[in-house]
């Protein structure tokens, strides 16, 4: 479906679901009444309501139980008053049906016990069990049922499904967890002209199926997290990452939903990331929003990009920073207000809510 077709059919909203909320319209660079706002990691450890649920359930139990995952998603979106809800899930969930065991270790983050380091191991990864991830689609169905119809301001809440990008997921598989220098990932990338492309192909095939389930479950938009793409030079990104990411973006867009493509530390990569064909590029906070948008180029939206740590600043500073982001966007269609990365534990919830209120007040487009 072309964007023109969507713009035209907005005059008859009953005939088309897409483009029906200010969040989705902004993703498509269509005019909106005000800048939409949501936050990366809006349901997380900074929020007492989440911690209360977390006390009784592990992270993976929450992700895999649609009743709980949907409740956590809904509670965060309603508490904050944001324009979109991101489904509560995790980037690493597809590892399980691919045959790779992992766990979240307190204070350490994700741990893959047998990291993928050889062609044999890549060959052994399975791509035929993506159906096992259907619990995420079930969570989305529940969130969509809850948010069906307009809210008090007449706008429908957007529902975001998500998955990792092939490079970022490959880095977790190969490093066995989070990494500083990506030595093992780059070793495999540079030295094995068979294992690397095979791994990326396998990831794309599982991620396409996973995204399809989420769209069928009711996701309005899919965000692809390439959180660690910033570890790559432009040349390496182009050689080892771009074609697979582009394929994933194209195949998700063909499902009829806009795609947001996000990474951290990506100032030098933005123009190349745009080549994936994503509708919106997520900017981290290091690049001024107007500079980042210029690098992304015309005809593409941007999402971001308040430094998440400004949420710890005095009220006056925080308000100024919010206005600076909005000023840099200058009311252009296609800006979605967000942080430059996720909300961190310890962030005062009331400051997050203040940001939402300031965006609603000042973020006219
Ligand atoms: O509202 C939301 O955004 C929550 C849903 C969500 C989670 N993970 C739940 C989660 C989302 C969108 C993610 C994505 C995710 N997971 C990313 C990409 C986002 C980014 O930060 O760039 C990444 C890299 C992961 C992998 C992951 N999951 C890591 C590295 C960690 C440990 C880091 C930490 O903060 O401890 C997780 C754990 C995790 N996933 C938590 C949450 C709420 C916190 C841990 C917990 O509740 O025990």
Short mmCIF file of C-alpha atoms and ligand atoms in Angstrom, two decimals, residues 41-45 50 54 59 86-91 104 109-110 162 172 178 225 227-228 341, ligand 1:
data_model
loop_
_atom_site.label_atom_id
_atom_site.label_comp_id
_atom_site.label_asym_id
_atom_site.label_seq_id
_atom_site.Cartn_x
_atom_site.Cartn_y
_atom_site.Cartn_z
CA UNK A 41 11.54 1.08 27.93
CA UNK A 42 8.40 2.80 29.17
CA UNK A 43 7.47 -0.35 31.10
CA UNK A 44 10.52 -1.13 33.17
CA UNK A 45 12.26 -1.18 36.49
CA UNK A 50 6.25 -2.98 37.02
CA UNK A 54 8.31 -8.39 38.75
CA UNK A 59 11.27 -11.32 33.18
CA UNK A 86 5.20 -0.92 23.05
CA UNK A 87 4.43 -4.53 23.72
CA UNK A 88 6.24 -5.96 26.73
CA UNK A 89 8.65 -8.55 25.33
CA UNK A 90 12.41 -8.82 24.80
CA UNK A 91 14.83 -8.74 21.91
CA UNK A 104 18.73 -13.02 32.37
CA UNK A 109 21.89 -8.80 31.75
CA UNK A 110 21.35 -11.56 29.20
CA UNK A 162 9.13 -5.02 17.84
CA UNK A 172 24.23 -11.31 21.47
CA UNK A 178 26.33 -7.66 26.14
CA UNK A 225 16.06 -2.37 17.37
CA UNK A 227 20.80 -1.11 19.42
CA UNK A 228 24.47 -1.91 18.82
CA UNK A 341 17.59 5.44 24.42
O1 LIG B 1 8.51 -0.83 27.68
C1 LIG B 1 9.48 -1.45 27.20
O2 LIG B 1 10.22 -0.95 26.33
C2 LIG B 1 9.74 -2.81 27.72
C3 LIG B 1 9.84 -3.90 26.73
C4 LIG B 1 11.27 -4.22 26.36
C5 LIG B 1 12.16 -5.02 27.14
N1 LIG B 1 13.29 -5.21 26.42
C6 LIG B 1 11.91 -5.61 28.48
C7 LIG B 1 13.06 -5.71 29.38
C8 LIG B 1 11.92 -3.88 25.18
C9 LIG B 1 11.44 -3.00 24.04
C10 LIG B 1 13.21 -4.52 25.23
C11 LIG B 1 14.16 -4.46 24.12
C12 LIG B 1 15.54 -4.89 24.36
N2 LIG B 1 15.97 -5.97 25.06
C13 LIG B 1 16.66 -4.27 23.80
C14 LIG B 1 16.61 -3.12 22.84
C15 LIG B 1 16.39 -1.86 23.54
C16 LIG B 1 17.64 -1.14 23.89
O3 LIG B 1 17.84 -0.92 25.07
O4 LIG B 1 18.38 -0.80 22.96
C17 LIG B 1 17.79 -4.96 24.23
C18 LIG B 1 19.22 -4.62 23.90
C19 LIG B 1 17.34 -6.05 25.02
C20 LIG B 1 18.16 -7.10 25.66
C21 LIG B 1 18.11 -6.92 27.13
N3 LIG B 1 17.00 -7.18 27.92
C22 LIG B 1 19.15 -6.46 27.98
C23 LIG B 1 20.54 -6.03 27.51
C24 LIG B 1 18.65 -6.48 29.28
C25 LIG B 1 19.39 -6.20 30.54
C26 LIG B 1 19.61 -4.74 30.70
C27 LIG B 1 19.04 -4.26 31.99
O5 LIG B 1 18.46 -3.16 31.97
O6 LIG B 1 19.18 -4.97 32.99
C28 LIG B 1 17.30 -6.88 29.21
C29 LIG B 1 16.36 -7.01 30.35
C30 LIG B 1 15.05 -6.32 30.24
N4 LIG B 1 14.20 -6.42 29.15
C31 LIG B 1 14.41 -5.52 31.23
C32 LIG B 1 13.17 -5.14 30.71
C33 LIG B 1 12.11 -4.32 31.39
C34 LIG B 1 14.97 -5.15 32.60
C35 LIG B 1 15.26 -6.32 33.44
C36 LIG B 1 14.20 -6.90 34.38
O7 LIG B 1 13.01 -6.51 34.48
O8 LIG B 1 14.62 -7.83 35.06
#
